[in-house]
CSV table of C-alpha atoms and ligand atoms in Angstrom, one decimal:
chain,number,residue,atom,x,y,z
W,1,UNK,CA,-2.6,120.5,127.1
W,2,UNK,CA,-1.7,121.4,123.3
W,3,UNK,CA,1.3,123.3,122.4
W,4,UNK,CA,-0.1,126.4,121.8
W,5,UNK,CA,-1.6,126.5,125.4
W,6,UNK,CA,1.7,125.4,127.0
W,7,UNK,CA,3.7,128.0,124.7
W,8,UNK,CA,1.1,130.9,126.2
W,9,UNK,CA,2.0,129.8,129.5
W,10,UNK,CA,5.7,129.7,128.6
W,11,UNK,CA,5.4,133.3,127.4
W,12,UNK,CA,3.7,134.6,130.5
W,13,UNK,CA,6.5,133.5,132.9
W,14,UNK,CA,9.1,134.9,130.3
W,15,UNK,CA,7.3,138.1,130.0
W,16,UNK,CA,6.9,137.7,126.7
W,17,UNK,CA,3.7,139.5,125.2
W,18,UNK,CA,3.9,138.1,121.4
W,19,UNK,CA,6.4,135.8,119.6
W,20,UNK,CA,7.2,134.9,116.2
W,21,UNK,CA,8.1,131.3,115.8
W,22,UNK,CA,9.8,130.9,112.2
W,23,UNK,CA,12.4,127.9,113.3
W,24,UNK,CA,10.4,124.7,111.6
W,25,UNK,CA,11.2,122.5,113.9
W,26,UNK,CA,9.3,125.0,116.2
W,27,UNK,CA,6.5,125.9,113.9
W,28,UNK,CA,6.2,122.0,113.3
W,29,UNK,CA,5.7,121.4,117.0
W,30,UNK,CA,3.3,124.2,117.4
W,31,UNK,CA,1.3,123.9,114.6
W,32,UNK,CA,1.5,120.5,113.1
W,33,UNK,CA,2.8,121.7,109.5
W,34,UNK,CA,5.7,120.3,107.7
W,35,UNK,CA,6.1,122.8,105.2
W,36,UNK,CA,9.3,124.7,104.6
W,37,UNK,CA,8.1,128.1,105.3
W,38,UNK,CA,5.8,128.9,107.7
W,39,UNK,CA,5.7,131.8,110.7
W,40,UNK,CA,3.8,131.8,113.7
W,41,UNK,CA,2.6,135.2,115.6
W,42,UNK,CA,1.4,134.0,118.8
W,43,UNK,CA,-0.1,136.1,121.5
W,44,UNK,CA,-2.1,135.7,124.6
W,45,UNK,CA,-5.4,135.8,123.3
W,46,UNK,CA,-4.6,135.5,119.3
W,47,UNK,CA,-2.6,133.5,117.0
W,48,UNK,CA,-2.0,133.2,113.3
W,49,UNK,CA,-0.4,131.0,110.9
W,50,UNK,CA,1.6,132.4,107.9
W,51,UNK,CA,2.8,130.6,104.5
W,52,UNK,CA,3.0,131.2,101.2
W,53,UNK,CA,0.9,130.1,97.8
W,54,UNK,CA,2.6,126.7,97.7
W,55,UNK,CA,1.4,125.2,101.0
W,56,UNK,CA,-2.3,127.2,100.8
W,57,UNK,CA,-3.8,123.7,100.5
W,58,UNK,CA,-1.7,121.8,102.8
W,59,UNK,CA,-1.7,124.2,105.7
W,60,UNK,CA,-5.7,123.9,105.6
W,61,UNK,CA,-5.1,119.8,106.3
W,62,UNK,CA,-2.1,120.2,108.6
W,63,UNK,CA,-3.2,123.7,111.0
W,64,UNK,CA,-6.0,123.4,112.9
W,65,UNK,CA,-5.3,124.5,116.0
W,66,UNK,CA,-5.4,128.7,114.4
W,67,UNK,CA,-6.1,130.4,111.2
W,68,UNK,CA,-3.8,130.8,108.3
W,69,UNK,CA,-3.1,133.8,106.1
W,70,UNK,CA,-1.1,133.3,102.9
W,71,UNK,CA,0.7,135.6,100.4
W,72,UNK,CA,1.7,135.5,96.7
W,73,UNK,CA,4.2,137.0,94.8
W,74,UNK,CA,4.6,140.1,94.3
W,75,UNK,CA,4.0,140.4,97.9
W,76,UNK,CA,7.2,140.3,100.4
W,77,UNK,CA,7.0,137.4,102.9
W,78,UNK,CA,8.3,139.7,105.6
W,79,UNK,CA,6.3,142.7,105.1
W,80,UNK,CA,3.3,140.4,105.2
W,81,UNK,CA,4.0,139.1,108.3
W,82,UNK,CA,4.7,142.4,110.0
W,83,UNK,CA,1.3,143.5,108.5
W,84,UNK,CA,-0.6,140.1,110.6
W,85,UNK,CA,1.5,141.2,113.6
W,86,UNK,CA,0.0,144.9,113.4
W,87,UNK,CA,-3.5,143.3,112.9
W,88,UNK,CA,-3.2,141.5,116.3
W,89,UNK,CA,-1.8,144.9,117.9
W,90,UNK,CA,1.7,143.8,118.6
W,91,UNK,CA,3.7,146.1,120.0
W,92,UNK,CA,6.9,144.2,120.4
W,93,UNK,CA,7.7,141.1,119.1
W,94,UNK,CA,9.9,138.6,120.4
W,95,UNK,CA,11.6,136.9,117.8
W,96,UNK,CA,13.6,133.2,118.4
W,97,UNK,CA,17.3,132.8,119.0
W,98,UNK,CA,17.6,130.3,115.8
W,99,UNK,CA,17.0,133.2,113.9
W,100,UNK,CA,19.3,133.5,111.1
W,101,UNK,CA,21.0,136.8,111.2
W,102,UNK,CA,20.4,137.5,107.7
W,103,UNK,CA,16.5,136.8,108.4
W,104,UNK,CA,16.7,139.1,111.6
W,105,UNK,CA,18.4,142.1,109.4
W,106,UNK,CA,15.4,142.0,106.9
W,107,UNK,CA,12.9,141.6,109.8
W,108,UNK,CA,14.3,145.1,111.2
W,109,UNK,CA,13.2,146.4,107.7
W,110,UNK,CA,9.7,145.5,107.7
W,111,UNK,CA,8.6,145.7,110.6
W,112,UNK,CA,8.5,149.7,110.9
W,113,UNK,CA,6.6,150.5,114.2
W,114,UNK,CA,7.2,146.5,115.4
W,115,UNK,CA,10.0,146.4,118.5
W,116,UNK,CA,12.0,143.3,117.9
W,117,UNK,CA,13.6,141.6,121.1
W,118,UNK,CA,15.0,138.5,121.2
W,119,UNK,CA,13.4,135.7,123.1
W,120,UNK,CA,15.3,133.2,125.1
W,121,UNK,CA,15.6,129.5,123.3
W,122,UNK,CA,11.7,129.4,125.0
W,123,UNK,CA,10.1,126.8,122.4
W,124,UNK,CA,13.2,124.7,122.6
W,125,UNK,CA,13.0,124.0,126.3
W,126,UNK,CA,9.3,123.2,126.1
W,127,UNK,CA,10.2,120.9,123.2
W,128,UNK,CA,12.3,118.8,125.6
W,129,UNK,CA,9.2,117.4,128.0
W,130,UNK,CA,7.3,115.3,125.5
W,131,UNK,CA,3.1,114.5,124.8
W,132,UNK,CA,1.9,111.0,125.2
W,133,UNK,CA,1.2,111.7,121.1
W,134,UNK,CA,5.1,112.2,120.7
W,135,UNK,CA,6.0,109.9,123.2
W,136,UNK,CA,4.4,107.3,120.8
W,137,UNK,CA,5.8,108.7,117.7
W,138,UNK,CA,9.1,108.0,119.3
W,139,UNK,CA,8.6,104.4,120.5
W,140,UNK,CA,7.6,104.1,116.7
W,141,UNK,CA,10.7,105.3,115.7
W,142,UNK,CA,12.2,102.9,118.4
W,143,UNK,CA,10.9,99.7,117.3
W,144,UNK,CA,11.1,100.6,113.8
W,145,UNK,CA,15.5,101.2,114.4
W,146,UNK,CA,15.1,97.8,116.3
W,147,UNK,CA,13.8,95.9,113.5
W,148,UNK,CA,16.6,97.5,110.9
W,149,UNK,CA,19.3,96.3,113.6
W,150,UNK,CA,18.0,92.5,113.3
W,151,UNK,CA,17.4,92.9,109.7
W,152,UNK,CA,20.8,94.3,109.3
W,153,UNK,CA,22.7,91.6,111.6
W,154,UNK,CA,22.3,88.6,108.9
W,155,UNK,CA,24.7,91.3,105.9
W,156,UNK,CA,27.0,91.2,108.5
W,157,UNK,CA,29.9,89.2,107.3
W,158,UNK,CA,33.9,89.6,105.7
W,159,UNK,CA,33.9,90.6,102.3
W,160,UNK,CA,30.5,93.2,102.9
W,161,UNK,CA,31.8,96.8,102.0
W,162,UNK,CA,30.8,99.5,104.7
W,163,UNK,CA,29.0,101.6,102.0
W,164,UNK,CA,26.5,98.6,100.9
W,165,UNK,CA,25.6,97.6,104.9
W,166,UNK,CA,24.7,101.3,105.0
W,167,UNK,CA,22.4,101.1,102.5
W,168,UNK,CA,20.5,98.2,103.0
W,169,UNK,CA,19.8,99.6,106.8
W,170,UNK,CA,18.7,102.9,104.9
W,171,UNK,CA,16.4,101.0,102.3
W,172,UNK,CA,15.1,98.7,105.2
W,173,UNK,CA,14.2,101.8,107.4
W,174,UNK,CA,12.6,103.9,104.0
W,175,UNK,CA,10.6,100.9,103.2
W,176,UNK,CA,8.9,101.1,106.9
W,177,UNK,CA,7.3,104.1,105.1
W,178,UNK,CA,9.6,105.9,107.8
W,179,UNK,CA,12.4,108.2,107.0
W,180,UNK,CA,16.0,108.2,108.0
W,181,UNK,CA,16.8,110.3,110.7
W,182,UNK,CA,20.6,111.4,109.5
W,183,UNK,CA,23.0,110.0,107.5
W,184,UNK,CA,23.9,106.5,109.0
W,185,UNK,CA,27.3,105.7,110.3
W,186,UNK,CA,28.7,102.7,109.3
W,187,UNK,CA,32.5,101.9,110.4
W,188,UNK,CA,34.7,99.0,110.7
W,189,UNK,CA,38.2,98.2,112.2
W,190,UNK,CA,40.5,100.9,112.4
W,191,UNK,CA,38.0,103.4,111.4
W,192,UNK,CA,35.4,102.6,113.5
W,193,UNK,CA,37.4,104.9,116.3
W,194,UNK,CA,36.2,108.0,113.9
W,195,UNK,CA,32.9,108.5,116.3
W,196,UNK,CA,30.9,109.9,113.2
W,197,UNK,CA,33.0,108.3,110.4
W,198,UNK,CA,31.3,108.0,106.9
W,199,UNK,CA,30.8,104.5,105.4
W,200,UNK,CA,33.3,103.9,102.5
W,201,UNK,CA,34.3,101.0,100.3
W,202,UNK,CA,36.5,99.4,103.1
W,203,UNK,CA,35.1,95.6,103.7
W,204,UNK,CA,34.8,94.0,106.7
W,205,UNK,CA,37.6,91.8,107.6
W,206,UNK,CA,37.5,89.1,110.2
W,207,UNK,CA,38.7,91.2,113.9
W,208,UNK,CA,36.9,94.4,113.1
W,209,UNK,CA,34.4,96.0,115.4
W,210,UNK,CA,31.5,97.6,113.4
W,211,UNK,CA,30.1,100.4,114.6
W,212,UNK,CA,26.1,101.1,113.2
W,213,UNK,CA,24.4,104.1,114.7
W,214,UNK,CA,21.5,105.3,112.4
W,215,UNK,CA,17.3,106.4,113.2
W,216,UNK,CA,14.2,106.2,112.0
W,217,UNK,CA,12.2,109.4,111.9
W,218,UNK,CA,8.5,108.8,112.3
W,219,UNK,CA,6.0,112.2,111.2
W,220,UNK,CA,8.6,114.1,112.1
W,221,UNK,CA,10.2,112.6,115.3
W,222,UNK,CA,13.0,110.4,115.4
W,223,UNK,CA,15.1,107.4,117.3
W,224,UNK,CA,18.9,107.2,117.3
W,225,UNK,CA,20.3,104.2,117.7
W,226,UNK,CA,24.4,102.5,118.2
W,227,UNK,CA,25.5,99.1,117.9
W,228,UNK,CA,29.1,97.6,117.8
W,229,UNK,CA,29.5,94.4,116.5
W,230,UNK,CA,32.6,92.1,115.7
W,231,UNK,CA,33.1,90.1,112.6
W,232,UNK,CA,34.5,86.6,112.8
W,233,UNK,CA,36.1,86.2,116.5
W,234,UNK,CA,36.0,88.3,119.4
W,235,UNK,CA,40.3,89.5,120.9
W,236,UNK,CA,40.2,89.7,124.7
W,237,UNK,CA,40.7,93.4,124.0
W,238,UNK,CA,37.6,93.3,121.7
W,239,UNK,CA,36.1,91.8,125.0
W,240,UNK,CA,37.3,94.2,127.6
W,241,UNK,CA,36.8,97.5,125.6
W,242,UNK,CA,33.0,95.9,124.7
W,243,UNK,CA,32.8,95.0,128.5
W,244,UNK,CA,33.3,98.7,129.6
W,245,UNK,CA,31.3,100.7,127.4
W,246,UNK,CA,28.2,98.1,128.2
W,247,UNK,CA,29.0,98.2,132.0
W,248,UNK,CA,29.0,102.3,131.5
W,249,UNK,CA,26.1,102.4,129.2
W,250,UNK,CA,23.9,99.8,131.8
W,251,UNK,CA,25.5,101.8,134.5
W,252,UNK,CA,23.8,105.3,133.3
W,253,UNK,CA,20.7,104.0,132.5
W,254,UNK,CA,20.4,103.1,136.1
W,255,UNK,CA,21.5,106.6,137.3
W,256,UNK,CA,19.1,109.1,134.8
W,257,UNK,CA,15.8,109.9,136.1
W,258,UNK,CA,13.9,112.8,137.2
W,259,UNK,CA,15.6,114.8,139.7
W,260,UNK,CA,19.4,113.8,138.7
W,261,UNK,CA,21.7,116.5,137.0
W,262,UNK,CA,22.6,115.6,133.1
W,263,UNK,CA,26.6,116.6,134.9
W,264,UNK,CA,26.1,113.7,137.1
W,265,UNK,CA,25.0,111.5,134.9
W,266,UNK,CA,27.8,111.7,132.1
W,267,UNK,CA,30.2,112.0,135.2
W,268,UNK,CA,29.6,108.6,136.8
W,269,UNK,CA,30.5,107.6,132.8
W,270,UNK,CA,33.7,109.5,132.6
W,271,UNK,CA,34.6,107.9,136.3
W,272,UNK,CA,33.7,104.3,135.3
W,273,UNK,CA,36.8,104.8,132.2
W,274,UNK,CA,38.7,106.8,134.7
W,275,UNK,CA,38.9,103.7,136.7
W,276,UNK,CA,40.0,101.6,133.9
W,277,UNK,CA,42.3,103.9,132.1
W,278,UNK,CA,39.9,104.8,129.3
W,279,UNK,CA,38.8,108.1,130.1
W,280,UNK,CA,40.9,109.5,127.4
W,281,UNK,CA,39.3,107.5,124.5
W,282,UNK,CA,35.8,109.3,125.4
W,283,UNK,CA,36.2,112.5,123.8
W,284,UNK,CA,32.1,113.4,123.7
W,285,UNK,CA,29.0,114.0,125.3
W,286,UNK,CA,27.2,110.9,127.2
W,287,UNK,CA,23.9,111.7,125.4
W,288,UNK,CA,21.8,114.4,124.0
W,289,UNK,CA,18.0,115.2,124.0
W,290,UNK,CA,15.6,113.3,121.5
W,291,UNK,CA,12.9,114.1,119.5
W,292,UNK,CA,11.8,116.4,116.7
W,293,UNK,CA,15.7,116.7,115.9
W,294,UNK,CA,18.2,114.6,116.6
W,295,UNK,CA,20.3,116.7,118.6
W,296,UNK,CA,17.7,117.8,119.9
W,297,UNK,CA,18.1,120.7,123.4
W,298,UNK,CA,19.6,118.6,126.6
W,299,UNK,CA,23.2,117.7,126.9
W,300,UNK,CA,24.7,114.8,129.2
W,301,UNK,CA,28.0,116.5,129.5
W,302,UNK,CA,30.2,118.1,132.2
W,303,UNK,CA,29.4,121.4,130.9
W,304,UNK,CA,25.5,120.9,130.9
W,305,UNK,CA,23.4,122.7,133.0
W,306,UNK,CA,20.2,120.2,132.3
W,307,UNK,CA,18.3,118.7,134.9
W,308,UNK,CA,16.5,115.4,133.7
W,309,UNK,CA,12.8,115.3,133.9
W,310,UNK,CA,9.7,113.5,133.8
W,311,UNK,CA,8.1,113.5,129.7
W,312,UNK,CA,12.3,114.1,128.7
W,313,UNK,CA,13.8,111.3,126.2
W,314,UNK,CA,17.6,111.2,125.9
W,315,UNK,CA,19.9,108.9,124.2
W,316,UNK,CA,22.7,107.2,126.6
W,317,UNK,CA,25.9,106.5,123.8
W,318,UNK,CA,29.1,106.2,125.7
W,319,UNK,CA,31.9,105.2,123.4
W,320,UNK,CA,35.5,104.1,123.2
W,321,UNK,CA,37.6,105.2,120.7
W,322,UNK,CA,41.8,103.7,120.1
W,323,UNK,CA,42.9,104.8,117.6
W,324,UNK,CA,45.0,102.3,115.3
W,325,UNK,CA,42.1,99.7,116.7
W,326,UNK,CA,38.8,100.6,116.3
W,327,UNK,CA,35.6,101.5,118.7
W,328,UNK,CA,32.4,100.8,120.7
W,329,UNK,CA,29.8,102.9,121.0
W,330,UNK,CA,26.2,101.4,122.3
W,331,UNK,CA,23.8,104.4,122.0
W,332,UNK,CA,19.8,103.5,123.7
W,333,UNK,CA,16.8,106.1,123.6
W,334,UNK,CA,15.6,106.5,127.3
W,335,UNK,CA,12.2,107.8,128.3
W,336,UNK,CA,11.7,109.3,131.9
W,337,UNK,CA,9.3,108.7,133.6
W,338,UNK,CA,7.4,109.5,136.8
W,339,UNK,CA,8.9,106.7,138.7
W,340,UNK,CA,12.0,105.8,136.4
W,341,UNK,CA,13.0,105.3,132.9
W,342,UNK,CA,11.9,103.5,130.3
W,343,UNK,CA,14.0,102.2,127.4
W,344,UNK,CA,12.8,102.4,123.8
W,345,UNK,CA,15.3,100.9,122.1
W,346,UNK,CA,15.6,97.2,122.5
W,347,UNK,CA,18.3,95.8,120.2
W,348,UNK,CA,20.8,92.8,122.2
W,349,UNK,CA,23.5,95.0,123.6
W,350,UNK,CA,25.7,91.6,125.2
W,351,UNK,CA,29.0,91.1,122.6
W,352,UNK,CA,27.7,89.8,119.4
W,353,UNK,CA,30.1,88.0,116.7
W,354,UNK,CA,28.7,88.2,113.2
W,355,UNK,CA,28.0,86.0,111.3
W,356,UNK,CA,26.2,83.5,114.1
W,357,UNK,CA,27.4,80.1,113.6
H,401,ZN,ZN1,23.5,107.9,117.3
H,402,ZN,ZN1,23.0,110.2,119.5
């Protein structure tokens, strides 16, 4: 079934009569376009694509699925839209909860005779249960973090500043004609317990864990990826921290499937540290959804109220942070699937001491 179809059928057990999608994310999802403006007036038996002069010739190779109408200046973008929505006989419009507020207050402007409700986060939700078309867009993404990991593995060694590891895995990753899906994250020793720490001059020393967490993003959907490594030789605390977060990580991976609450899974996580007195060096979420954005809807946390699904991806990244130390986080992409999970990333994940020897 194609997004627009599901999105109809999401309306009509919401009660919604018409939307406007103006998120990109969303109208990227629903129409295919990867423009910066576009709006999307959707409703049951109609829908029409709105952009401006600049993507004209784009939006004719990237929307297929409805026709477009543009505008040029002088015309206003809003007014223009609340003109389409009158042609389609809208009534009232439900408009997304991303809407900026400053975008909402102009919308109440325009669109004289146009009720404007707000919609629950509806296209977000759907977002989470993933095509076979993004599924593979995602293992894409997957393989392609993979191969940066290996390629990565052999700069790996004292002397390396965090910066230039960082971009290598960013150049690597680029020239897989892919983008990068955020900013990477590389840390070492002491700052490597910063969970999102930014790469800096520091070097790598012999002792330090290095933490690497970085994506690929594939036409528009993306892997996220962690790997902690140590440089030179491996402290029996380097070992047991490592230990834990793996036996967690391995641990949750087991537990998430179809059925299970996102609570329970980043609970069993939180007990496993409990257990060994590390529950306080866990500060975040077990994992978040995956796909068109990084953070994308779905959290593993106590305060979730997810339930996992079948067609859901979700990154499992629990993480040990002492400070004064240093940190492990080991972050994997996880399909569910009918019967189980499947695991898109595929990097080593046992304790690995760089350089090999
Ligand atoms: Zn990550
Ligand atoms: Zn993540």
């Amino acid at each position: 079934m194609d997004t627009l179809a599901r999105l109809r059928i999401g309306m009509a057990e919401s009660g919604i009569q018409a939307i406007l999608v103006s998120d990109p994310v969303n109208v990227g999802w629903l129409t295919g376009f990867s423009g910066t403006f576009g709006r999307v007036i959707v409703t049951p038996d109609n829908a029409v694509f709105v952009t401006d002069s600049r993507y004209t010739l784009q939006a004719s190779e990237e929307v297929r699925s409805m026709p477009t109408a543009w505008f040029a200046s002088p015309v206003d973008g809003d007014e223009f839209v609340a003109i389409q929505a009158k042609k389609l006989g809208v009534k009232t419009l439900a408009f997304e909860a991303t809407t900026p507020y400053e975008q909402w207050q102009k919308m109440t402007e325009k669109f004289n005779g146009i009720c404007l409700v707000p919609a629950a986060d509806l296209l977000a939700d759907l977002r989470m249960t993933k095509s076979a078309d993004e599924i593979a867009l995602v293992r894409e993404a997957c393989g392609i973090a993979d191969a940066a990991f290996e390629h990565i593995t052999r700069m790996i060694q004292p002397g390396v500043t965090e910066i230039d590891v960082c971009l290598d895995l960013e150049f690597y990753i680029r020239r897989q004609e892919a983008d990068i899906a955020f900013p990477s994250i590389v840390v070492s020793g002491n700052r490597s317990a910063r969970p999102h720490g930014k790469p800096s001059e520091k070097k790598l020393e012999v002792g330090d864990f290095v933490t690497l967490d970085f994506g690929a993003r594939v036409h528009g959907y993306n892997s996220d990826i962690t790997r902690t490594v140590v440089v030179g030789e491996a402290s029996e605390r380097h070992r047991e921290i490592y230990s834990a977060v793996l036996e967690a990580q391995l641990a949750a991976i087991d537990t998430i499937r179809a059925g299970v609450t996102a609570k329970t899974v980043d609970g069993l996580v939180r007990d496993m540290f409990a257990k060994r007195d590390l529950a306080k060096y866990f500060g975040h979420g077990l994992g978040h959804g995956l796909g068109r954005l990084v953070h994308d809807s779905g959290r593993l946390s106590q305060s979730s109220t997810n339930v996992i699904g079948p067609g859901q991806i979700w990154t499992i990244e629990p993480g040990v942070y002492i400070e004064g130390f240093g940190g492990v986080r080991i972050e994997d992409d996880v399909l569910i699937t009918d019967s189980g999970v499947e695991v898109l990333t595929h990097s080593p994940k046992e304790l690995t001491i760089l350089p090999s020897v």
